[in-house]
mmCIF file of C-alpha atoms and ligand atoms in Angstrom:
data_model
loop_
_atom_site.group_PDB
_atom_site.id
_atom_site.type_symbol
_atom_site.label_atom_id
_atom_site.label_comp_id
_atom_site.label_asym_id
_atom_site.label_seq_id
_atom_site.Cartn_x
_atom_site.Cartn_y
_atom_site.Cartn_z
ATOM 1 C CA ASP W 148 31.384 79.919 -97.371
ATOM 2 C CA ARG W 149 32.008 76.359 -96.591
ATOM 3 C CA HIS W 150 33.639 75.612 -100.080
ATOM 4 C CA PHE W 151 36.495 77.940 -99.176
ATOM 5 C CA SER W 152 37.068 76.602 -95.589
ATOM 6 C CA ARG W 153 40.477 75.013 -94.727
ATOM 7 C CA GLN W 154 38.976 71.524 -94.406
ATOM 8 C CA ASN W 155 37.660 71.692 -97.978
ATOM 9 C CA ILE W 156 40.979 72.680 -99.423
ATOM 10 C CA ILE W 157 43.242 69.715 -99.448
ATOM 11 C CA GLY W 158 46.886 69.726 -99.187
ATOM 12 C CA SER W 159 49.674 68.631 -96.816
ATOM 13 C CA SER W 160 52.648 68.668 -99.203
ATOM 14 C CA PRO W 161 55.414 71.100 -98.091
ATOM 15 C CA ALA W 162 54.520 73.338 -101.033
ATOM 16 C CA MET W 163 51.016 73.733 -100.003
ATOM 17 C CA THR W 164 51.750 73.962 -96.297
ATOM 18 C CA LYS W 165 53.922 76.791 -97.185
ATOM 19 C CA LEU W 166 51.448 78.558 -99.173
ATOM 20 C CA PHE W 167 48.620 78.076 -96.561
ATOM 21 C CA GLU W 168 51.007 79.780 -94.024
ATOM 22 C CA VAL W 169 51.547 82.781 -96.282
ATOM 23 C CA VAL W 170 47.726 83.001 -96.948
ATOM 24 C CA GLU W 171 47.142 83.053 -93.298
ATOM 25 C CA GLN W 172 49.680 85.706 -92.814
ATOM 26 C CA VAL W 173 48.472 88.019 -95.555
ATOM 27 C CA SER W 174 44.818 87.537 -95.424
ATOM 28 C CA PRO W 175 44.022 89.855 -92.409
ATOM 29 C CA SER W 176 46.143 92.661 -94.132
ATOM 30 C CA GLU W 177 44.737 94.929 -96.655
ATOM 31 C CA ALA W 178 47.373 94.184 -99.382
ATOM 32 C CA THR W 179 46.517 93.471 -102.813
ATOM 33 C CA VAL W 180 47.177 89.917 -103.686
ATOM 34 C CA LEU W 181 48.251 88.429 -107.029
ATOM 35 C CA ILE W 182 47.726 84.723 -107.297
ATOM 36 C CA HIS W 183 49.672 82.915 -110.000
ATOM 37 C CA GLY W 184 49.530 79.312 -111.089
ATOM 38 C CA GLU W 185 48.836 76.855 -113.936
ATOM 39 C CA SER W 186 45.237 76.231 -114.919
ATOM 40 C CA GLY W 187 43.295 74.190 -112.519
ATOM 41 C CA THR W 188 45.789 74.520 -109.611
ATOM 42 C CA GLY W 189 43.145 76.053 -107.257
ATOM 43 C CA LYS W 190 43.712 79.886 -107.728
ATOM 44 C CA GLU W 191 40.094 80.556 -107.179
ATOM 45 C CA LEU W 192 40.017 78.504 -103.907
ATOM 46 C CA ILE W 193 43.155 80.384 -102.656
ATOM 47 C CA ALA W 194 41.537 83.685 -103.522
ATOM 48 C CA GLY W 195 38.438 82.689 -101.390
ATOM 49 C CA MET W 196 40.567 81.552 -98.655
ATOM 50 C CA VAL W 197 42.358 85.056 -98.689
ATOM 51 C CA HIS W 198 38.816 86.713 -98.528
ATOM 52 C CA TYR W 199 37.249 84.396 -95.795
ATOM 53 C CA ASN W 200 40.316 84.688 -93.544
ATOM 54 C CA SER W 201 40.253 88.463 -93.664
ATOM 55 C CA PHE W 202 38.232 90.967 -91.639
ATOM 56 C CA ARG W 203 36.133 91.407 -94.814
ATOM 57 C CA GLU W 204 34.636 87.927 -94.643
ATOM 58 C CA THR W 205 31.130 88.970 -93.740
ATOM 59 C CA HIS W 206 31.004 91.189 -96.728
ATOM 60 C CA PRO W 207 30.831 90.094 -100.372
ATOM 61 C CA PHE W 208 33.411 88.170 -102.221
ATOM 62 C CA ILE W 209 32.801 89.085 -105.933
ATOM 63 C CA LYS W 210 34.505 87.578 -108.968
ATOM 64 C CA ILE W 211 34.947 88.755 -112.482
ATOM 65 C CA ASN W 212 36.679 86.995 -115.381
ATOM 66 C CA CYS W 213 38.411 89.657 -117.305
ATOM 67 C CA ALA W 214 38.969 87.267 -120.303
ATOM 68 C CA ALA W 215 35.208 86.445 -120.704
ATOM 69 C CA ILE W 216 33.763 89.947 -121.684
ATOM 70 C CA THR W 217 34.461 92.490 -124.259
ATOM 71 C CA GLU W 218 36.401 95.691 -123.508
ATOM 72 C CA THR W 219 33.379 98.071 -123.578
ATOM 73 C CA LEU W 220 31.257 95.685 -121.393
ATOM 74 C CA LEU W 221 34.255 95.060 -119.022
ATOM 75 C CA GLU W 222 34.253 98.588 -118.049
ATOM 76 C CA SER W 223 30.456 98.775 -117.249
ATOM 77 C CA GLU W 224 30.873 95.428 -115.521
ATOM 78 C CA LEU W 225 33.582 96.772 -113.213
ATOM 79 C CA PHE W 226 32.224 100.367 -112.610
ATOM 80 C CA GLY W 227 28.579 100.251 -113.505
ATOM 81 C CA HIS W 228 26.814 102.555 -115.837
ATOM 82 C CA GLU W 229 24.187 105.457 -115.668
ATOM 83 C CA LYS W 230 20.886 105.147 -117.379
ATOM 84 C CA GLY W 231 21.252 105.747 -121.035
ATOM 85 C CA ALA W 232 25.001 105.636 -121.066
ATOM 86 C CA PHE W 233 25.027 103.442 -124.228
ATOM 87 C CA THR W 234 22.424 101.561 -126.329
ATOM 88 C CA GLY W 235 20.784 98.976 -124.087
ATOM 89 C CA ALA W 236 21.639 100.784 -120.851
ATOM 90 C CA ASP W 237 18.085 101.352 -119.946
ATOM 91 C CA LYS W 238 18.693 101.257 -116.304
ATOM 92 C CA LYS W 239 21.487 102.519 -114.054
ATOM 93 C CA LYS W 240 23.517 99.527 -112.952
ATOM 94 C CA GLU W 241 26.003 99.109 -110.274
ATOM 95 C CA GLY W 242 29.416 97.334 -111.188
ATOM 96 C CA LYS W 243 31.371 94.686 -109.445
ATOM 97 C CA PHE W 244 33.453 97.221 -107.565
ATOM 98 C CA LEU W 245 30.344 98.563 -105.781
ATOM 99 C CA GLN W 246 28.852 95.141 -105.301
ATOM 100 C CA ALA W 247 32.200 94.186 -103.504
ATOM 101 C CA ASP W 248 32.008 97.242 -101.171
ATOM 102 C CA LYS W 249 33.773 96.479 -97.868
ATOM 103 C CA GLY W 250 34.553 92.953 -99.333
ATOM 104 C CA SER W 251 36.979 91.589 -101.781
ATOM 105 C CA LEU W 252 36.940 91.607 -105.611
ATOM 106 C CA LEU W 253 38.763 88.783 -107.655
ATOM 107 C CA LEU W 254 39.976 89.817 -110.921
ATOM 108 C CA ASP W 255 40.405 86.529 -112.683
ATOM 109 C CA GLU W 256 42.498 86.272 -115.639
ATOM 110 C CA VAL W 257 43.634 89.718 -115.147
ATOM 111 C CA SER W 258 46.377 89.352 -117.955
ATOM 112 C CA GLU W 259 43.513 89.500 -120.492
ATOM 113 C CA MET W 260 42.455 93.074 -119.448
ATOM 114 C CA PRO W 261 43.005 95.441 -122.270
ATOM 115 C CA LEU W 262 45.720 98.011 -121.828
ATOM 116 C CA SER W 263 43.126 100.940 -121.896
ATOM 117 C CA MET W 264 41.218 99.203 -118.981
ATOM 118 C CA GLN W 265 44.467 98.630 -117.292
ATOM 119 C CA VAL W 266 44.955 102.422 -117.024
ATOM 120 C CA LYS W 267 41.417 102.830 -115.587
ATOM 121 C CA LEU W 268 41.856 100.024 -113.061
ATOM 122 C CA LEU W 269 45.133 101.470 -111.818
ATOM 123 C CA ARG W 270 43.388 104.792 -111.290
ATOM 124 C CA VAL W 271 40.685 103.255 -109.233
ATOM 125 C CA LEU W 272 43.224 101.275 -107.223
ATOM 126 C CA GLN W 273 45.080 104.594 -106.384
ATOM 127 C CA GLU W 274 42.177 106.815 -105.882
ATOM 128 C CA ARG W 275 39.814 104.339 -104.169
ATOM 129 C CA GLU W 276 36.959 105.645 -106.049
ATOM 130 C CA ILE W 277 35.151 104.898 -109.342
ATOM 131 C CA THR W 278 33.039 106.733 -111.991
ATOM 132 C CA ARG W 279 30.051 104.828 -113.570
ATOM 133 C CA VAL W 280 30.252 104.618 -117.516
ATOM 134 C CA GLY W 281 28.264 107.595 -118.825
ATOM 135 C CA GLY W 282 28.337 109.437 -115.489
ATOM 136 C CA ASN W 283 30.484 111.958 -113.804
ATOM 137 C CA THR W 284 29.723 111.534 -110.042
ATOM 138 C CA VAL W 285 32.637 110.056 -108.302
ATOM 139 C CA VAL W 286 31.854 107.244 -105.767
ATOM 140 C CA PRO W 287 34.187 106.118 -103.128
ATOM 141 C CA VAL W 288 34.725 102.302 -102.849
ATOM 142 C CA ASP W 289 36.367 100.204 -100.191
ATOM 143 C CA VAL W 290 37.324 97.065 -101.842
ATOM 144 C CA ARG W 291 40.290 94.648 -101.747
ATOM 145 C CA VAL W 292 41.451 93.469 -104.995
ATOM 146 C CA ILE W 293 42.616 89.939 -105.471
ATOM 147 C CA ALA W 294 44.137 89.113 -108.959
ATOM 148 C CA ALA W 295 44.644 85.815 -110.493
ATOM 149 C CA THR W 296 46.490 84.756 -113.692
ATOM 150 C CA ASN W 297 48.044 81.642 -115.324
ATOM 151 C CA LYS W 298 50.157 83.997 -117.229
ATOM 152 C CA ASN W 299 53.647 85.174 -116.741
ATOM 153 C CA LEU W 300 52.992 88.673 -116.035
ATOM 154 C CA THR W 301 56.673 89.938 -115.885
ATOM 155 C CA GLU W 302 57.154 88.450 -119.371
ATOM 156 C CA MET W 303 53.995 90.303 -120.476
ATOM 157 C CA VAL W 304 55.184 93.554 -118.920
ATOM 158 C CA ASN W 305 58.561 93.066 -120.822
ATOM 159 C CA LYS W 306 56.694 92.718 -123.975
ATOM 160 C CA GLY W 307 54.530 95.836 -123.360
ATOM 161 C CA LYS W 308 51.384 93.653 -123.043
ATOM 162 C CA PHE W 309 50.713 94.440 -119.422
ATOM 163 C CA ARG W 310 51.303 97.836 -117.804
ATOM 164 C CA GLU W 311 54.251 97.787 -115.518
ATOM 165 C CA ASP W 312 52.680 100.187 -112.882
ATOM 166 C CA LEU W 313 49.537 98.159 -112.599
ATOM 167 C CA PHE W 314 51.730 94.988 -112.128
ATOM 168 C CA TYR W 315 53.498 96.510 -109.316
ATOM 169 C CA ARG W 316 50.206 97.747 -107.839
ATOM 170 C CA LEU W 317 48.757 94.127 -107.952
ATOM 171 C CA ASN W 318 51.900 92.208 -107.031
ATOM 172 C CA VAL W 319 52.184 93.498 -103.520
ATOM 173 C CA VAL W 320 51.825 89.959 -102.286
ATOM 174 C CA LEU W 321 52.522 87.011 -104.712
ATOM 175 C CA LEU W 322 50.918 83.897 -104.024
ATOM 176 C CA GLU W 323 52.310 80.981 -106.204
ATOM 177 C CA VAL W 324 50.046 77.888 -106.499
ATOM 178 C CA PRO W 325 52.205 74.984 -107.465
ATOM 179 C CA ALA W 326 51.458 72.541 -110.285
ATOM 180 C CA LEU W 327 49.998 69.269 -109.187
ATOM 181 C CA ARG W 328 52.783 67.379 -110.424
ATOM 182 C CA ASN W 329 55.097 69.319 -107.956
ATOM 183 C CA ARG W 330 53.062 68.267 -104.985
ATOM 184 C CA GLY W 331 52.829 64.476 -105.388
ATOM 185 C CA ASP W 332 52.153 63.950 -101.762
ATOM 186 C CA ASP W 333 48.801 65.736 -102.271
ATOM 187 C CA ILE W 334 47.534 63.385 -105.189
ATOM 188 C CA PRO W 335 46.464 60.530 -102.939
ATOM 189 C CA LEU W 336 44.782 62.924 -100.565
ATOM 190 C CA LEU W 337 42.979 64.750 -103.385
ATOM 191 C CA ALA W 338 42.091 61.439 -105.100
ATOM 192 C CA VAL W 339 40.449 60.017 -102.042
ATOM 193 C CA HIS W 340 38.739 63.275 -101.363
ATOM 194 C CA PHE W 341 37.099 63.357 -104.802
ATOM 195 C CA LEU W 342 36.342 59.707 -104.667
ATOM 196 C CA THR W 343 34.410 60.181 -101.492
ATOM 197 C CA LEU W 344 32.702 63.160 -102.810
ATOM 198 C CA PHE W 345 31.629 61.565 -106.283
ATOM 199 C CA SER W 346 30.761 58.128 -104.605
ATOM 200 C CA GLU W 347 28.255 60.006 -102.389
ATOM 201 C CA LYS W 348 27.043 62.121 -105.248
ATOM 202 C CA ASN W 349 26.386 59.162 -107.509
ATOM 203 C CA ARG W 350 25.183 56.856 -104.739
ATOM 204 C CA LYS W 351 27.982 54.353 -105.287
ATOM 205 C CA LYS W 352 29.872 52.412 -102.847
ATOM 206 C CA ILE W 353 33.279 52.552 -104.059
ATOM 207 C CA LYS W 354 36.032 51.654 -101.447
ATOM 208 C CA GLY W 355 39.154 53.036 -102.934
ATOM 209 C CA PHE W 356 41.831 52.654 -105.438
ATOM 210 C CA THR W 357 43.969 49.583 -106.055
ATOM 211 C CA PRO W 358 47.745 50.331 -105.311
ATOM 212 C CA ALA W 359 48.534 50.091 -108.887
ATOM 213 C CA ALA W 360 45.873 52.752 -109.847
ATOM 214 C CA MET W 361 47.051 55.039 -107.164
ATOM 215 C CA ASP W 362 50.598 54.628 -108.403
ATOM 216 C CA CYS W 363 49.418 55.629 -111.760
ATOM 217 C CA LEU W 364 47.703 58.677 -110.388
ATOM 218 C CA ILE W 365 50.912 59.733 -108.653
ATOM 219 C CA LYS W 366 53.021 59.262 -111.676
ATOM 220 C CA TYR W 367 50.797 61.098 -114.235
ATOM 221 C CA HIS W 368 51.861 64.691 -115.142
ATOM 222 C CA TRP W 369 48.434 66.266 -114.731
ATOM 223 C CA PRO W 370 48.693 69.123 -117.298
ATOM 224 C CA GLY W 371 45.256 70.294 -116.127
ATOM 225 C CA ASN W 372 46.214 70.003 -112.396
ATOM 226 C CA VAL W 373 43.555 69.626 -109.678
ATOM 227 C CA ARG W 374 40.661 70.081 -112.006
ATOM 228 C CA GLU W 375 41.879 67.328 -114.358
ATOM 229 C CA LEU W 376 42.160 65.059 -111.263
ATOM 230 C CA MET W 377 38.829 65.930 -110.069
ATOM 231 C CA ASN W 378 37.300 65.196 -113.444
ATOM 232 C CA THR W 379 39.250 62.103 -113.914
ATOM 233 C CA VAL W 380 38.057 60.711 -110.573
ATOM 234 C CA GLU W 381 34.460 61.780 -111.254
ATOM 235 C CA ARG W 382 34.308 60.132 -114.652
ATOM 236 C CA THR W 383 35.961 56.945 -113.223
ATOM 237 C CA VAL W 384 33.462 56.789 -110.345
ATOM 238 C CA VAL W 385 30.503 57.166 -112.608
ATOM 239 C CA LEU W 386 31.751 54.336 -114.926
ATOM 240 C CA ALA W 387 33.126 51.976 -112.229
ATOM 241 C CA ARG W 388 31.541 48.575 -111.724
ATOM 242 C CA SER W 389 33.717 47.133 -109.007
ATOM 243 C CA ASP W 390 34.634 48.148 -105.341
ATOM 244 C CA TYR W 391 38.038 49.342 -106.096
ATOM 245 C CA ILE W 392 39.239 51.601 -109.071
ATOM 246 C CA ASP W 393 41.841 49.783 -111.064
ATOM 247 C CA VAL W 394 44.437 50.950 -113.507
ATOM 248 C CA ALA W 395 42.255 49.921 -116.371
ATOM 249 C CA ASP W 396 39.482 52.271 -115.103
ATOM 250 C CA LEU W 397 41.684 55.302 -115.492
ATOM 251 C CA PRO W 398 41.223 57.288 -118.652
ATOM 252 C CA MET W 399 44.768 58.742 -118.676
ATOM 253 C CA VAL W 400 46.188 55.141 -119.078
ATOM 254 C CA GLN W 401 44.534 54.688 -122.346
ATOM 255 C CA ARG W 402 45.987 57.838 -123.842
ATOM 256 C CA GLN W 403 49.362 57.834 -121.902
ATOM 257 C CA PRO W 404 51.789 60.131 -123.610
ATOM 258 C CA LEU W 405 54.726 58.504 -125.330
ATOM 259 C CA PRO W 406 58.102 59.508 -124.120
ATOM 260 C CA GLU W 407 59.656 61.998 -126.531
ATOM 261 C CA ASN W 408 61.900 60.659 -129.117
ATOM 262 C CA ALA W 409 60.111 57.407 -128.821
ATOM 263 C CA PHE W 410 60.485 54.298 -130.990
ATOM 264 C CA ASP W 411 57.781 54.475 -133.688
ATOM 265 C CA ILE W 412 56.381 51.308 -134.716
ATOM 266 C CA ARG W 413 55.242 52.699 -138.022
ATOM 267 C CA ASN W 414 58.839 52.877 -138.812
ATOM 268 C CA SER W 415 59.457 49.391 -137.845
ATOM 269 C CA GLU W 416 59.484 48.095 -141.467
ATOM 270 C CA GLN W 417 61.695 50.880 -142.588
ATOM 271 C CA GLU W 418 65.496 50.755 -142.576
ATOM 272 C CA SER W 419 66.293 53.445 -140.003
ATOM 273 C CA VAL W 420 64.606 53.449 -136.737
ATOM 274 C CA ARG W 421 65.172 56.189 -134.201
ATOM 275 C CA ILE W 422 66.348 54.298 -131.146
ATOM 276 C CA GLU W 423 69.342 56.105 -130.055
ATOM 277 C CA GLY W 424 69.243 57.087 -126.374
ATOM 278 C CA VAL W 425 66.005 55.202 -125.667
ATOM 279 C CA SER W 426 66.050 52.277 -123.310
ATOM 280 C CA LEU W 427 65.102 48.773 -124.278
ATOM 281 C CA GLU W 428 62.242 48.981 -121.925
ATOM 282 C CA THR W 429 60.950 52.320 -123.392
ATOM 283 C CA ILE W 430 60.998 50.615 -126.822
ATOM 284 C CA GLU W 431 59.051 47.641 -125.571
ATOM 285 C CA LYS W 432 56.560 49.753 -123.723
ATOM 286 C CA THR W 433 56.051 52.025 -126.796
ATOM 287 C CA ALA W 434 55.683 49.090 -129.122
ATOM 288 C CA ILE W 435 52.963 47.474 -126.953
ATOM 289 C CA ILE W 436 51.072 50.716 -126.650
ATOM 290 C CA LYS W 437 51.266 51.324 -130.367
ATOM 291 C CA MET W 438 50.200 47.839 -131.282
ATOM 292 C CA LEU W 439 47.294 47.926 -128.853
ATOM 293 C CA GLN W 440 46.198 51.114 -130.361
ATOM 294 C CA ALA W 441 46.553 49.644 -133.917
ATOM 295 C CA VAL W 442 44.281 46.625 -133.122
ATOM 296 C CA ASN W 443 41.836 48.447 -131.044
ATOM 297 C CA ARG W 444 42.971 46.983 -127.825
ATOM 298 C CA ASN W 445 42.397 43.365 -128.899
ATOM 299 C CA LYS W 446 44.938 41.718 -126.727
ATOM 300 C CA SER W 447 45.084 38.334 -128.367
ATOM 301 C CA GLU W 448 45.716 39.995 -131.806
ATOM 302 C CA ALA W 449 48.266 42.416 -130.389
ATOM 303 C CA ALA W 450 50.078 39.538 -128.734
ATOM 304 C CA ARG W 451 49.964 37.444 -131.966
ATOM 305 C CA ARG W 452 51.371 40.319 -134.058
ATOM 306 C CA LEU W 453 53.925 41.151 -131.536
ATOM 307 C CA GLY W 454 55.125 37.610 -131.567
ATOM 308 C CA ILE W 455 54.583 36.897 -127.850
ATOM 309 C CA THR W 456 51.943 34.778 -125.942
ATOM 310 C CA ARG W 457 48.802 36.425 -124.427
ATOM 311 C CA LYS W 458 50.364 35.600 -121.167
ATOM 312 C CA THR W 459 53.523 37.315 -121.769
ATOM 313 C CA LEU W 460 51.752 40.380 -122.875
ATOM 314 C CA HIS W 461 49.648 40.390 -119.654
ATOM 315 C CA LYS W 462 52.798 40.128 -117.654
ATOM 316 C CA LYS W 463 54.406 42.982 -119.594
ATOM 317 C CA LEU W 464 51.263 45.286 -119.298
ATOM 318 C CA LYS W 465 51.397 44.693 -115.565
ATOM 319 C CA GLN W 466 55.148 45.369 -115.348
ATOM 320 C CA TYR W 467 54.627 48.659 -117.138
ATOM 321 C CA GLY W 468 51.704 49.730 -115.191
ATOM 322 C CA LEU W 469 49.573 49.912 -118.338
ATOM 323 C CA MET W 470 46.687 47.696 -117.508
ATOM 324 C CA PRO W 471 45.729 44.696 -115.379
HETATM 325 N N1 LIG A 654 43.637 72.060 -102.884
HETATM 326 C C1 LIG A 654 42.291 71.765 -103.357
HETATM 327 N N2 LIG A 654 41.434 70.902 -102.707
HETATM 328 C C2 LIG A 654 40.262 70.640 -103.092
HETATM 329 N N3 LIG A 654 39.676 71.043 -104.296
HETATM 330 C C3 LIG A 654 40.457 71.802 -105.033
HETATM 331 C C4 LIG A 654 41.823 72.134 -104.598
HETATM 332 N N4 LIG A 654 42.465 72.694 -105.601
HETATM 333 C C5 LIG A 654 41.595 72.846 -106.510
HETATM 334 N N5 LIG A 654 40.471 72.357 -106.169
HETATM 335 C C6 LIG A 654 39.153 72.215 -107.089
HETATM 336 O O1 LIG A 654 39.683 72.095 -108.355
HETATM 337 C C7 LIG A 654 38.829 72.867 -109.381
HETATM 338 C C8 LIG A 654 39.784 73.977 -109.936
HETATM 339 O O2 LIG A 654 40.353 74.873 -109.074
HETATM 340 P P1 LIG A 654 40.132 76.402 -109.390
HETATM 341 O O3 LIG A 654 38.946 76.806 -110.099
HETATM 342 O O4 LIG A 654 40.324 77.192 -108.053
HETATM 343 O O5 LIG A 654 41.502 76.618 -110.270
HETATM 344 P P2 LIG A 654 42.008 77.719 -110.942
HETATM 345 O O6 LIG A 654 43.458 77.831 -110.677
HETATM 346 O O7 LIG A 654 41.198 78.965 -110.785
HETATM 347 O O8 LIG A 654 41.892 77.298 -112.558
HETATM 348 P P3 LIG A 654 41.723 78.171 -113.864
HETATM 349 O O9 LIG A 654 43.131 78.730 -114.183
HETATM 350 O O10 LIG A 654 41.454 77.381 -115.006
HETATM 351 O O11 LIG A 654 40.797 79.345 -113.658
HETATM 352 C C9 LIG A 654 37.871 73.481 -108.430
HETATM 353 O O12 LIG A 654 36.693 72.703 -108.632
HETATM 354 C C10 LIG A 654 38.392 73.423 -107.166
HETATM 355 O O13 LIG A 654 37.243 73.274 -106.089
HETATM 356 MG MG1 LIG A 655 39.963 80.201 -111.984
#
């Protein structure tokens, strides 16, 4: 599958290089792999990389999202069911374990699996055989399990929300996918990769990002990680009207989070203003952002109310990387 080939998985930061090394090392083994990382970091891609670099690559790579289905359905989704096993089971059905036979099965959001299912899963991993819901024949399965989660499973084990024995069974090899903000070197690569991708897709001829826009992408904290970057670039490409994407085109600039403990302009008419420990620059920047929000981004009005000229406002916006 091309989607999972190394050239479509971008990353040359030290953190990703290290991760790819471990992936190459563990893929050919039969070890169960647990992939941990924040939402949108690329856990599914890494899971695919493990499968397509293993001796199972010509066999199926099957995925199941453990959070998306109810407990009763999950069991039949995983293990299948016999005809008449429950209301609505009008045909015998094979579950994901059998579909993935000789291949790999990705248990996504494994933390959301109910405890009762966790027991059943553990048994399957140990015995290497399944029983369909409503049946009693035991069917052998040859499946490599890859589990993914954005939760801290150790913490869940401590709280009794995840079975310790299953945790150890899944956690044979742990792959930690770093948050995007911790691999700044990859941001330009990913941004350009997505720009090319979405420019082609939307038949637009966008040449790149201005240095200020790229700087902004690098400095943003990306809570939604690669997925958020991808969506940001797609949206920007669709809306772009010039050859180069500039700061003003970036959606995050418009809703840049204010620093904690920030000067609040609503308090400016009151006696006490919380400004201890805040730099003059932060106060000024915050005041400008707040004022622009208050006047619906009307720059002349904002400048007038801030008591500065339009030209000064422009200079400051540029200085703080807020807008052109
Ligand atoms: N290194 C990368 N190179 C190219 N594309 C990437 C990379 N990492 C992630 N993506 C893309 O970002 C999107 C999110 O990745 P993925 O679905 O693997 O994340 P995830 O960690 O499984 O997220 P979630 O926790 O929300 O399920 C996908 O479209 C994927 O193709
Ligand atoms: Mg995922």
